[in-house]
Amino acid sequence: MAGPALYAELNAVRALVAHGLAEVSTASEVGHFWIRSACARLAAIEAVLVDAAGVPLAGVTVLAGISMLAGRRVRMTLGRRRLARHPAPDIAGHTPRRPGLVIVPETLLHARVRLVSATLRHVGTGRWNAQELQRAARADPVTKRLAEADLLLCQAVDCMERYLDDLAKG
């Protein structure tokens, strides 16, 4: 996937995660362990996606050599600047409807679909089996960071589902 298309997708995922985080953090049970764990993972996704955006940008700039030496800090700065150029999309009708969390927010599930879709398009068609994806994650730092963001998102959803299971059991 080309740079601008990837940046647009990452911005869309960031917006969905931010909306989901807002919905989860407004839950009255925000002090509960599973909710705190989910919120921590959702907050960490932002840094991973910004870092992923900084990696392809650093690869195409004249300062690529300097960024390789400076490492993560420069990539994060470049990623923030690159992603900041694309406005976050509005999610129509998104408002927290309940005072407490009763379901996993749909925006987070939609964010995962978009993230996986963006990752697969970035890797390219014909490379979607498990071995090819593992190889791509080892060879391409962007794919590695997108996989890391997906893992964090899955863990956040798992934490919320665990909380909801505990709540249902009483």
GROMACS .gro file of N, CA and C in nm:
model
  510
    1MET      N    1   0.086  -0.117   0.000
    1MET     CA    2   0.000   0.000   0.000
    1MET      C    3   0.090   0.123   0.000
    2ALA      N    4   0.055   0.219  -0.083
    2ALA     CA    5   0.133   0.342  -0.092
    2ALA      C    6   0.122   0.423   0.036
    3GLY      N    7   0.222   0.511   0.059
    3GLY     CA    8   0.230   0.590   0.181
    3GLY      C    9   0.103   0.666   0.216
    4PRO      N   10   0.052   0.752   0.127
    4PRO     CA   11  -0.067   0.831   0.164
    4PRO      C   12  -0.189   0.745   0.198
    5ALA      N   13  -0.207   0.634   0.126
    5ALA     CA   14  -0.320   0.546   0.156
    5ALA      C   15  -0.302   0.480   0.293
    6LEU      N   16  -0.180   0.439   0.323
    6LEU     CA   17  -0.153   0.379   0.454
    6LEU      C   18  -0.174   0.480   0.565
    7TYR      N   19  -0.128   0.604   0.545
    7TYR     CA   20  -0.147   0.707   0.647
    7TYR      C   21  -0.295   0.734   0.671
    8ALA      N   22  -0.373   0.738   0.564
    8ALA     CA   23  -0.517   0.761   0.579
    8ALA      C   24  -0.582   0.647   0.657
    9GLU      N   25  -0.543   0.524   0.627
    9GLU     CA   26  -0.598   0.409   0.701
    9GLU      C   27  -0.556   0.412   0.847
   10LEU      N   28  -0.430   0.445   0.872
   10LEU     CA   29  -0.383   0.452   1.012
   10LEU      C   30  -0.456   0.562   1.088
   11ASN      N   31  -0.483   0.673   1.023
   11ASN     CA   32  -0.560   0.779   1.088
   11ASN      C   33  -0.701   0.732   1.120
   12ALA      N   34  -0.762   0.659   1.028
   12ALA     CA   35  -0.896   0.608   1.052
   12ALA      C   36  -0.896   0.511   1.170
   13VAL      N   37  -0.796   0.425   1.175
   13VAL     CA   38  -0.786   0.330   1.287
   13VAL      C   39  -0.764   0.405   1.418
   14ARG      N   40  -0.675   0.506   1.414
   14ARG     CA   41  -0.650   0.586   1.535
   14ARG      C   42  -0.778   0.653   1.585
   15ALA      N   43  -0.858   0.705   1.492
   15ALA     CA   44  -0.983   0.771   1.530
   15ALA      C   45  -1.080   0.671   1.592
   16LEU      N   46  -1.091   0.554   1.533
   16LEU     CA   47  -1.181   0.451   1.588
   16LEU      C   48  -1.135   0.407   1.727
   17VAL      N   49  -1.005   0.388   1.743
   17VAL     CA   50  -0.952   0.347   1.874
   17VAL      C   51  -0.976   0.457   1.977
   18ALA      N   52  -0.958   0.582   1.937
   18ALA     CA   53  -0.980   0.694   2.029
   18ALA      C   54  -1.127   0.700   2.072
   19HIS      N   55  -1.217   0.678   1.979
   19HIS     CA   56  -1.360   0.676   2.015
   19HIS      C   57  -1.391   0.558   2.108
   20GLY      N   58  -1.333   0.443   2.077
   20GLY     CA   59  -1.354   0.327   2.163
   20GLY      C   60  -1.296   0.348   2.302
   21LEU      N   61  -1.178   0.408   2.309
   21LEU     CA   62  -1.116   0.438   2.438
   21LEU      C   63  -1.201   0.535   2.518
   22ALA      N   64  -1.256   0.634   2.450
   22ALA     CA   65  -1.343   0.730   2.519
   22ALA      C   66  -1.466   0.660   2.575
   23GLU      N   67  -1.521   0.569   2.499
   23GLU     CA   68  -1.640   0.496   2.545
   23GLU      C   69  -1.607   0.405   2.663
   24VAL      N   70  -1.494   0.337   2.655
   24VAL     CA   71  -1.455   0.248   2.764
   24VAL      C   72  -1.419   0.326   2.889
   25SER      N   73  -1.349   0.438   2.871
   25SER     CA   74  -1.304   0.515   2.988
   25SER      C   75  -1.418   0.591   3.054
   26THR      N   76  -1.533   0.607   2.988
   26THR     CA   77  -1.647   0.670   3.053
   26THR      C   78  -1.729   0.570   3.133
   27ALA      N   79  -1.691   0.443   3.123
   27ALA     CA   80  -1.763   0.341   3.201
   27ALA      C   81  -1.743   0.368   3.349
   28SER      N   82  -1.847   0.343   3.425
   28SER     CA   83  -1.840   0.371   3.568
   28SER      C   84  -1.743   0.277   3.639
   29GLU      N   85  -1.703   0.169   3.575
   29GLU     CA   86  -1.614   0.070   3.635
   29GLU      C   87  -1.469   0.090   3.594
   30VAL      N   88  -1.431   0.212   3.561
   30VAL     CA   89  -1.297   0.238   3.508
   30VAL      C   90  -1.186   0.195   3.604
   31GLY      N   91  -1.215   0.180   3.730
   31GLY     CA   92  -1.115   0.136   3.826
   31GLY      C   93  -1.094  -0.014   3.828
   32HIS      N   94  -1.178  -0.087   3.759
   32HIS     CA   95  -1.168  -0.233   3.755
   32HIS      C   96  -1.042  -0.275   3.679
   33PHE      N   97  -0.978  -0.383   3.723
   33PHE     CA   98  -0.852  -0.428   3.664
   33PHE      C   99  -0.861  -0.450   3.513
   34TRP      N  100  -0.964  -0.521   3.466
   34TRP     CA  101  -0.974  -0.552   3.324
   34TRP      C  102  -0.998  -0.426   3.240
   35ILE      N  103  -1.073  -0.333   3.293
   35ILE     CA  104  -1.097  -0.208   3.220
   35ILE      C  105  -0.969  -0.125   3.215
   36ARG      N  106  -0.896  -0.118   3.327
   36ARG     CA  107  -0.768  -0.046   3.327
   36ARG      C  108  -0.670  -0.109   3.228
   37SER      N  109  -0.668  -0.242   3.223
   37SER     CA  110  -0.579  -0.312   3.130
   37SER      C  111  -0.617  -0.282   2.986
   38ALA      N  112  -0.746  -0.282   2.958
   38ALA     CA  113  -0.793  -0.252   2.822
   38ALA      C  114  -0.756  -0.109   2.784
   39CYS      N  115  -0.777  -0.015   2.875
   39CYS     CA  116  -0.745   0.125   2.846
   39CYS      C  117  -0.596   0.145   2.823
   40ALA      N  118  -0.513   0.077   2.899
   40ALA     CA  119  -0.368   0.088   2.882
   40ALA      C  120  -0.325   0.038   2.744
   41ARG      N  121  -0.384  -0.073   2.701
   41ARG     CA  122  -0.351  -0.127   2.570
   41ARG      C  123  -0.401  -0.036   2.458
   42LEU      N  124  -0.521   0.018   2.474
   42LEU     CA  125  -0.575   0.109   2.373
   42LEU      C  126  -0.490   0.235   2.362
   43ALA      N  127  -0.442   0.285   2.475
   43ALA     CA  128  -0.356   0.404   2.472
   43ALA      C  129  -0.222   0.372   2.406
   44ALA      N  130  -0.172   0.251   2.425
   44ALA     CA  131  -0.043   0.213   2.365
   44ALA      C  132  -0.052   0.199   2.214
   45ILE      N  133  -0.169   0.171   2.161
   45ILE     CA  134  -0.186   0.155   2.017
   45ILE      C  135  -0.148   0.285   1.945
   46GLU      N  136  -0.181   0.398   2.004
   46GLU     CA  137  -0.150   0.528   1.943
   46GLU      C  138   0.000   0.538   1.911
   47ALA      N  139   0.083   0.507   2.009
   47ALA     CA  140   0.228   0.518   1.988
   47ALA      C  141   0.278   0.420   1.883
   48VAL      N  142   0.222   0.300   1.880
   48VAL     CA  143   0.266   0.200   1.783
   48VAL      C  144   0.227   0.243   1.641
   49LEU      N  145   0.106   0.296   1.625
   49LEU     CA  146   0.064   0.339   1.492
   49LEU      C  147   0.143   0.462   1.444
   50VAL      N  148   0.171   0.552   1.535
   50VAL     CA  149   0.252   0.669   1.499
   50VAL      C  150   0.393   0.624   1.461
   51ASP      N  151   0.447   0.529   1.533
   51ASP     CA  152   0.579   0.475   1.500
   51ASP      C  153   0.575   0.406   1.364
   52ALA      N  154   0.469   0.332   1.335
   52ALA     CA  155   0.456   0.265   1.205
   52ALA      C  156   0.452   0.367   1.091
   53ALA      N  157   0.385   0.478   1.113
   53ALA     CA  158   0.379   0.582   1.010
   53ALA      C  159   0.515   0.650   0.992
   54GLY      N  160   0.592   0.656   1.098
   54GLY     CA  161   0.724   0.719   1.089
   54GLY      C  162   0.826   0.633   1.017
   55VAL      N  163   0.807   0.501   1.018
   55VAL     CA  164   0.902   0.412   0.953
   55VAL      C  165   0.902   0.430   0.801
   56PRO      N  166   0.783   0.425   0.730
   56PRO     CA  167   0.793   0.444   0.585
   56PRO      C  168   0.835   0.585   0.546
   57LEU      N  169   0.796   0.683   0.629
   57LEU     CA  170   0.835   0.820   0.599
   57LEU      C  171   0.986   0.836   0.610
   58ALA      N  172   1.043   0.776   0.714
   58ALA     CA  173   1.187   0.787   0.732
   58ALA      C  174   1.261   0.715   0.620
   59GLY      N  175   1.200   0.613   0.563
   59GLY     CA  176   1.265   0.539   0.457
   59GLY      C  177   1.273   0.615   0.326
   60VAL      N  178   1.189   0.715   0.307
   60VAL     CA  179   1.187   0.786   0.179
   60VAL      C  180   1.243   0.927   0.189
   61THR      N  181   1.286   0.968   0.303
   61THR     CA  182   1.339   1.104   0.316
   61THR      C  183   1.490   1.104   0.301
   62VAL      N  184   1.542   1.221   0.278
   62VAL     CA  185   1.686   1.237   0.266
   62VAL      C  186   1.753   1.210   0.400
   63LEU      N  187   1.680   1.230   0.506
   63LEU     CA  188   1.735   1.212   0.639
   63LEU      C  189   1.725   1.069   0.689
   64ALA      N  190   1.705   0.975   0.599
   64ALA     CA  191   1.688   0.836   0.639
   64ALA      C  192   1.808   0.786   0.719
   65GLY      N  193   1.927   0.822   0.676
   65GLY     CA  194   2.047   0.777   0.749
   65GLY      C  195   2.051   0.832   0.890
   66ILE      N  196   2.013   0.959   0.905
   66ILE     CA  197   2.013   1.020   1.038
   66ILE      C  198   1.907   0.955   1.125
   67SER      N  199   1.791   0.927   1.066
   67SER     CA  200   1.684   0.867   1.146
   67SER      C  201   1.719   0.725   1.188
   68MET      N  202   1.797   0.655   1.105
   68MET     CA  203   1.840   0.522   1.144
   68MET      C  204   1.932   0.531   1.266
   69LEU      N  205   2.014   0.634   1.270
   69LEU     CA  206   2.104   0.652   1.384
   69LEU      C  207   2.028   0.700   1.507
   70ALA      N  208   1.936   0.791   1.486
   70ALA     CA  209   1.863   0.847   1.599
   70ALA      C  210   1.758   0.751   1.651
   71GLY      N  211   1.708   0.664   1.565
   71GLY     CA  212   1.620   0.558   1.608
   71GLY      C  213   1.476   0.597   1.628
   72ARG      N  214   1.417   0.537   1.726
   72ARG     CA  215   1.273   0.543   1.749
   72ARG      C  216   1.222   0.685   1.771
   73ARG      N  217   1.295   0.767   1.841
   73ARG     CA  218   1.247   0.902   1.872
   73ARG      C  219   1.222   0.984   1.745
   74VAL      N  220   1.313   0.975   1.650
   74VAL     CA  221   1.295   1.048   1.524
   74VAL      C  222   1.178   0.990   1.446
   75ARG      N  223   1.166   0.856   1.441
   75ARG     CA  224   1.055   0.794   1.370
   75ARG      C  225   0.922   0.834   1.430
   76MET      N  226   0.914   0.840   1.562
   76MET     CA  227   0.791   0.881   1.629
   76MET      C  228   0.757   1.025   1.592
   77THR      N  229   0.856   1.113   1.590
   77THR     CA  230   0.832   1.253   1.555
   77THR      C  231   0.786   1.265   1.410
   78LEU      N  232   0.854   1.195   1.321
   78LEU     CA  233   0.815   1.198   1.181
   78LEU      C  234   0.676   1.139   1.161
   79GLY      N  235   0.646   1.032   1.232
   79GLY     CA  236   0.514   0.969   1.221
   79GLY      C  237   0.404   1.060   1.269
   80ARG      N  238   0.426   1.130   1.378
   80ARG     CA  239   0.325   1.224   1.428
   80ARG      C  240   0.298   1.333   1.326
   81ARG      N  241   0.406   1.386   1.269
   81ARG     CA  242   0.388   1.492   1.169
   81ARG      C  243   0.314   1.438   1.048
   82ARG      N  244   0.347   1.318   1.005
   82ARG     CA  245   0.284   1.261   0.886
   82ARG      C  246   0.137   1.231   0.913
   83LEU      N  247   0.107   1.173   1.024
   83LEU     CA  248  -0.033   1.139   1.053
   83LEU      C  249  -0.115   1.262   1.087
   84ALA      N  250  -0.052   1.366   1.139
   84ALA     CA  251  -0.126   1.487   1.174
   84ALA      C  252  -0.179   1.558   1.051
   85ARG      N  253  -0.123   1.533   0.934
   85ARG     CA  254  -0.168   1.600   0.812
   85ARG      C  255  -0.303   1.548   0.764
   86HIS      N  256  -0.340   1.431   0.807
   86HIS     CA  257  -0.468   1.374   0.768
   86HIS      C  258  -0.567   1.391   0.882
   87PRO      N  259  -0.677   1.464   0.860
   87PRO     CA  260  -0.772   1.481   0.969
   87PRO      C  261  -0.839   1.350   1.006
   88ALA      N  262  -0.861   1.332   1.133
   88ALA     CA  263  -0.928   1.212   1.179
   88ALA      C  264  -1.074   1.215   1.136
   89PRO      N  265  -1.125   1.105   1.081
   89PRO     CA  266  -1.263   1.106   1.033
   89PRO      C  267  -1.361   1.109   1.149
   90ASP      N  268  -1.474   1.173   1.125
   90ASP     CA  269  -1.580   1.173   1.225
   90ASP      C  270  -1.657   1.043   1.216
   91ILE      N  271  -1.694   0.991   1.329
   91ILE     CA  272  -1.774   0.870   1.333
   91ILE      C  273  -1.917   0.914   1.360
   92ALA      N  274  -2.002   0.899   1.259
   92ALA     CA  275  -2.139   0.948   1.270
   92ALA      C  276  -2.213   0.875   1.382
   93GLY      N  277  -2.280   0.954   1.464
   93GLY     CA  278  -2.365   0.897   1.568
   93GLY      C  279  -2.292   0.839   1.687
   94HIS      N  280  -2.162   0.862   1.699
   94HIS     CA  281  -2.091   0.804   1.813
   94HIS      C  282  -2.110   0.890   1.937
   95THR      N  283  -2.176   0.834   2.033
   95THR     CA  284  -2.187   0.896   2.165
   95THR      C  285  -2.194   0.783   2.266
   96PRO      N  286  -2.130   0.799   2.378
   96PRO     CA  287  -2.147   0.697   2.482
   96PRO      C  288  -2.292   0.692   2.525
   97ARG      N  289  -2.355   0.576   2.513
   97ARG     CA  290  -2.498   0.564   2.538
   97ARG      C  291  -2.531   0.518   2.679
   98ARG      N  292  -2.437   0.452   2.741
   98ARG     CA  293  -2.466   0.393   2.871
   98ARG      C  294  -2.362   0.441   2.972
   99PRO      N  295  -2.402   0.451   3.099
   99PRO     CA  296  -2.303   0.492   3.199
   99PRO      C  297  -2.199   0.384   3.225
  100GLY      N  298  -2.232   0.258   3.201
  100GLY     CA  299  -2.138   0.150   3.225
  100GLY      C  300  -2.116   0.069   3.099
  101LEU      N  301  -2.010  -0.007   3.097
  101LEU     CA  302  -1.978  -0.088   2.981
  101LEU      C  303  -2.062  -0.215   2.984
  102VAL      N  304  -2.142  -0.237   2.879
  102VAL     CA  305  -2.224  -0.358   2.873
  102VAL      C  306  -2.189  -0.444   2.752
  103ILE      N  307  -2.121  -0.388   2.654
  103ILE     CA  308  -2.071  -0.462   2.538
  103ILE      C  309  -1.936  -0.402   2.498
  104VAL      N  310  -1.861  -0.479   2.421
  104VAL     CA  311  -1.736  -0.426   2.364
  104VAL      C  312  -1.777  -0.323   2.259
  105PRO      N  313  -1.724  -0.203   2.264
  105PRO     CA  314  -1.763  -0.100   2.167
  105PRO      C  315  -1.739  -0.145   2.023
  106GLU      N  316  -1.841  -0.125   1.939
  106GLU     CA  317  -1.832  -0.163   1.798
  106GLU      C  318  -1.718  -0.091   1.728
  107THR      N  319  -1.686   0.030   1.773
  107THR     CA  320  -1.578   0.105   1.707
  107THR      C  321  -1.444   0.032   1.719
  108LEU      N  322  -1.423  -0.040   1.828
  108LEU     CA  323  -1.298  -0.114   1.843
  108LEU      C  324  -1.294  -0.236   1.751
  109LEU      N  325  -1.407  -0.301   1.735
  109LEU     CA  326  -1.412  -0.415   1.643
  109LEU      C  327  -1.393  -0.367   1.499
  110HIS      N  328  -1.452  -0.254   1.467
  110HIS     CA  329  -1.434  -0.196   1.335
  110HIS      C  330  -1.289  -0.151   1.314
  111ALA      N  331  -1.226  -0.099   1.418
  111ALA     CA  332  -1.086  -0.059   1.409
  111ALA      C  333  -0.999  -0.179   1.377
  112ARG      N  334  -1.028  -0.293   1.437
  112ARG     CA  335  -0.949  -0.413   1.410
  112ARG      C  336  -0.964  -0.457   1.266
  113VAL      N  337  -1.086  -0.453   1.214
  113VAL     CA  338  -1.108  -0.490   1.074
  113VAL      C  339  -1.027  -0.399   0.981
  114ARG      N  340  -1.030  -0.270   1.007
  114ARG     CA  341  -0.955  -0.176   0.923
  114ARG      C  342  -0.805  -0.195   0.936
  115LEU      N  343  -0.758  -0.223   1.058
  115LEU     CA  344  -0.616  -0.243   1.080
  115LEU      C  345  -0.566  -0.368   1.008
  116VAL      N  346  -0.639  -0.476   1.020
  116VAL     CA  347  -0.599  -0.600   0.952
  116VAL      C  348  -0.605  -0.581   0.800
  117SER      N  349  -0.708  -0.515   0.753
  117SER     CA  350  -0.721  -0.488   0.611
  117SER      C  351  -0.605  -0.403   0.559
  118ALA      N  352  -0.570  -0.299   0.633
  118ALA     CA  353  -0.457  -0.213   0.593
  118ALA      C  354  -0.326  -0.293   0.594
  119THR      N  355  -0.309  -0.379   0.692
  119THR     CA  356  -0.188  -0.461   0.699
  119THR      C  357  -0.179  -0.555   0.580
  120LEU      N  358  -0.288  -0.621   0.547
  120LEU     CA  359  -0.286  -0.713   0.434
  120LEU      C  360  -0.262  -0.640   0.302
  121ARG      N  361  -0.319  -0.523   0.287
  121ARG     CA  362  -0.294  -0.446   0.164
  121ARG      C  363  -0.148  -0.398   0.161
  122HIS      N  364  -0.093  -0.365   0.276
  122HIS     CA  365   0.047  -0.322   0.281
  122HIS      C  366   0.140  -0.437   0.243
  123VAL      N  367   0.111  -0.555   0.292
  123VAL     CA  368   0.195  -0.672   0.263
  123VAL      C  369   0.182  -0.710   0.115
  124GLY      N  370   0.063  -0.698   0.060
  124GLY     CA  371   0.042  -0.730  -0.081
  124GLY      C  372  -0.030  -0.862  -0.098
  125THR      N  373  -0.103  -0.871  -0.207
  125THR     CA  374  -0.179  -0.994  -0.233
  125THR      C  375  -0.085  -1.109  -0.262
  126GLY      N  376  -0.134  -1.226  -0.235
  126GLY     CA  377  -0.053  -1.345  -0.256
  126GLY      C  378   0.044  -1.375  -0.144
  127ARG      N  379   0.046  -1.291  -0.042
  127ARG     CA  380   0.136  -1.313   0.072
  127ARG      C  381   0.056  -1.318   0.202
  128TRP      N  382  -0.062  -1.375   0.196
  128TRP     CA  383  -0.152  -1.369   0.310
  128TRP      C  384  -0.156  -1.497   0.393
  129ASN      N  385  -0.076  -1.597   0.360
  129ASN     CA  386  -0.076  -1.714   0.447
  129ASN      C  387   0.014  -1.685   0.567
  130ALA      N  388   0.004  -1.769   0.666
  130ALA     CA  389   0.073  -1.743   0.793
  130ALA      C  390   0.224  -1.730   0.777
  131GLN      N  391   0.284  -1.816   0.697
  131GLN     CA  392   0.430  -1.811   0.680
  131GLN      C  393   0.474  -1.682   0.611
  132GLU      N  394   0.402  -1.641   0.509
  132GLU     CA  395   0.437  -1.518   0.439
  132GLU      C  396   0.419  -1.395   0.529
  133LEU      N  397   0.313  -1.394   0.609
  133LEU     CA  398   0.292  -1.282   0.700
  133LEU      C  399   0.400  -1.276   0.807
  134GLN      N  400   0.440  -1.391   0.857
  134GLN     CA  401   0.550  -1.394   0.955
  134GLN      C  402   0.679  -1.344   0.893
  135ARG      N  403   0.706  -1.385   0.771
  135ARG     CA  404   0.826  -1.340   0.701
  135ARG      C  405   0.821  -1.189   0.678
  136ALA      N  406   0.704  -1.139   0.640
  136ALA     CA  407   0.690  -0.994   0.617
  136ALA      C  408   0.709  -0.916   0.746
  137ALA      N  409   0.658  -0.969   0.858
  137ALA     CA  410   0.673  -0.901   0.986
  137ALA      C  411   0.819  -0.897   1.031
  138ARG      N  412   0.895  -1.001   0.997
  138ARG     CA  413   1.037  -1.001   1.033
  138ARG      C  414   1.118  -0.908   0.944
  139ALA      N  415   1.078  -0.895   0.818
  139ALA     CA  416   1.157  -0.818   0.723
  139ALA      C  417   1.117  -0.671   0.715
  140ASP      N  418   0.991  -0.640   0.739
  140ASP     CA  419   0.940  -0.504   0.720
  140ASP      C  420   0.900  -0.445   0.855
  141PRO      N  421   0.966  -0.336   0.897
  141PRO     CA  422   0.933  -0.278   1.028
  141PRO      C  423   0.790  -0.222   1.036
  142VAL      N  424   0.734  -0.178   0.924
  142VAL     CA  425   0.596  -0.128   0.925
  142VAL      C  426   0.500  -0.242   0.955
  143THR      N  427   0.518  -0.354   0.886
  143THR     CA  428   0.432  -0.471   0.909
  143THR      C  429   0.446  -0.519   1.053
  144LYS      N  430   0.567  -0.516   1.105
  144LYS     CA  431   0.590  -0.558   1.244
  144LYS      C  432   0.512  -0.469   1.341
  145ARG      N  433   0.511  -0.339   1.318
  145ARG     CA  434   0.440  -0.248   1.407
  145ARG      C  435   0.288  -0.260   1.390
  146LEU      N  436   0.244  -0.284   1.268
  146LEU     CA  437   0.101  -0.305   1.247
  146LEU      C  438   0.055  -0.433   1.317
  147ALA      N  439   0.136  -0.536   1.313
  147ALA     CA  440   0.104  -0.660   1.384
  147ALA      C  441   0.102  -0.637   1.536
  148GLU      N  442   0.194  -0.556   1.584
  148GLU     CA  443   0.198  -0.523   1.727
  148GLU      C  444   0.072  -0.446   1.768
  149ALA      N  445   0.029  -0.351   1.683
  149ALA     CA  446  -0.094  -0.276   1.712
  149ALA      C  447  -0.215  -0.369   1.712
  150ASP      N  448  -0.217  -0.466   1.620
  150ASP     CA  449  -0.327  -0.562   1.616
  150ASP      C  450  -0.329  -0.647   1.742
  151LEU      N  451  -0.212  -0.689   1.787
  151LEU     CA  452  -0.204  -0.768   1.910
  151LEU      C  453  -0.257  -0.688   2.029
  152LEU      N  454  -0.217  -0.562   2.040
  152LEU     CA  455  -0.265  -0.478   2.150
  152LEU      C  456  -0.417  -0.460   2.143
  153LEU      N  457  -0.469  -0.443   2.023
  153LEU     CA  458  -0.613  -0.426   2.006
  153LEU      C  459  -0.687  -0.553   2.044
  154CYS      N  460  -0.635  -0.667   2.003
  154CYS     CA  461  -0.696  -0.795   2.041
  154CYS      C  462  -0.692  -0.815   2.193
  155GLN      N  463  -0.581  -0.781   2.254
  155GLN     CA  464  -0.570  -0.795   2.400
  155GLN      C  465  -0.668  -0.702   2.471
  156ALA      N  466  -0.686  -0.581   2.420
  156ALA     CA  467  -0.781  -0.487   2.480
  156ALA      C  468  -0.923  -0.542   2.472
  157VAL      N  469  -0.959  -0.595   2.357
  157VAL     CA  470  -1.092  -0.654   2.340
  157VAL      C  471  -1.108  -0.774   2.433
  158ASP      N  472  -1.004  -0.857   2.444
  158ASP     CA  473  -1.009  -0.971   2.536
  158ASP      C  474  -1.028  -0.927   2.680
  159CYS      N  475  -0.960  -0.820   2.720
  159CYS     CA  476  -0.976  -0.767   2.856
  159CYS      C  477  -1.120  -0.722   2.881
  160MET      N  478  -1.178  -0.653   2.784
  160MET     CA  479  -1.317  -0.609   2.800
  160MET      C  480  -1.413  -0.727   2.804
  161GLU      N  481  -1.389  -0.828   2.722
  161GLU     CA  482  -1.474  -0.947   2.725
  161GLU      C  483  -1.460  -1.020   2.858
  162ARG      N  484  -1.339  -1.025   2.911
  162ARG     CA  485  -1.319  -1.088   3.042
  162ARG      C  486  -1.394  -1.012   3.151
  163TYR      N  487  -1.388  -0.879   3.145
  163TYR     CA  488  -1.461  -0.796   3.240
  163TYR      C  489  -1.612  -0.823   3.229
  164LEU      N  490  -1.663  -0.828   3.107
  164LEU     CA  491  -1.807  -0.850   3.087
  164LEU      C  492  -1.847  -0.990   3.133
  165ASP      N  493  -1.759  -1.089   3.114
  165ASP     CA  494  -1.787  -1.225   3.165
  165ASP      C  495  -1.792  -1.224   3.318
  166ASP      N  496  -1.695  -1.157   3.381
  166ASP     CA  497  -1.695  -1.146   3.528
  166ASP      C  498  -1.820  -1.076   3.578
  167LEU      N  499  -1.862  -0.972   3.506
  167LEU     CA  500  -1.982  -0.897   3.543
  167LEU      C  501  -2.107  -0.984   3.533
  168ALA      N  502  -2.113  -1.066   3.428
  168ALA     CA  503  -2.229  -1.152   3.408
  168ALA      C  504  -2.238  -1.262   3.513
  169LYS      N  505  -2.123  -1.309   3.560
  169LYS     CA  506  -2.120  -1.414   3.662
  169LYS      C  507  -2.156  -1.360   3.800
  170GLY      N  508  -2.148  -1.230   3.813
  170GLY     CA  509  -2.188  -1.169   3.938
  170GLY      C  510  -2.074  -1.148   4.027
   0.00000   0.00000   0.00000
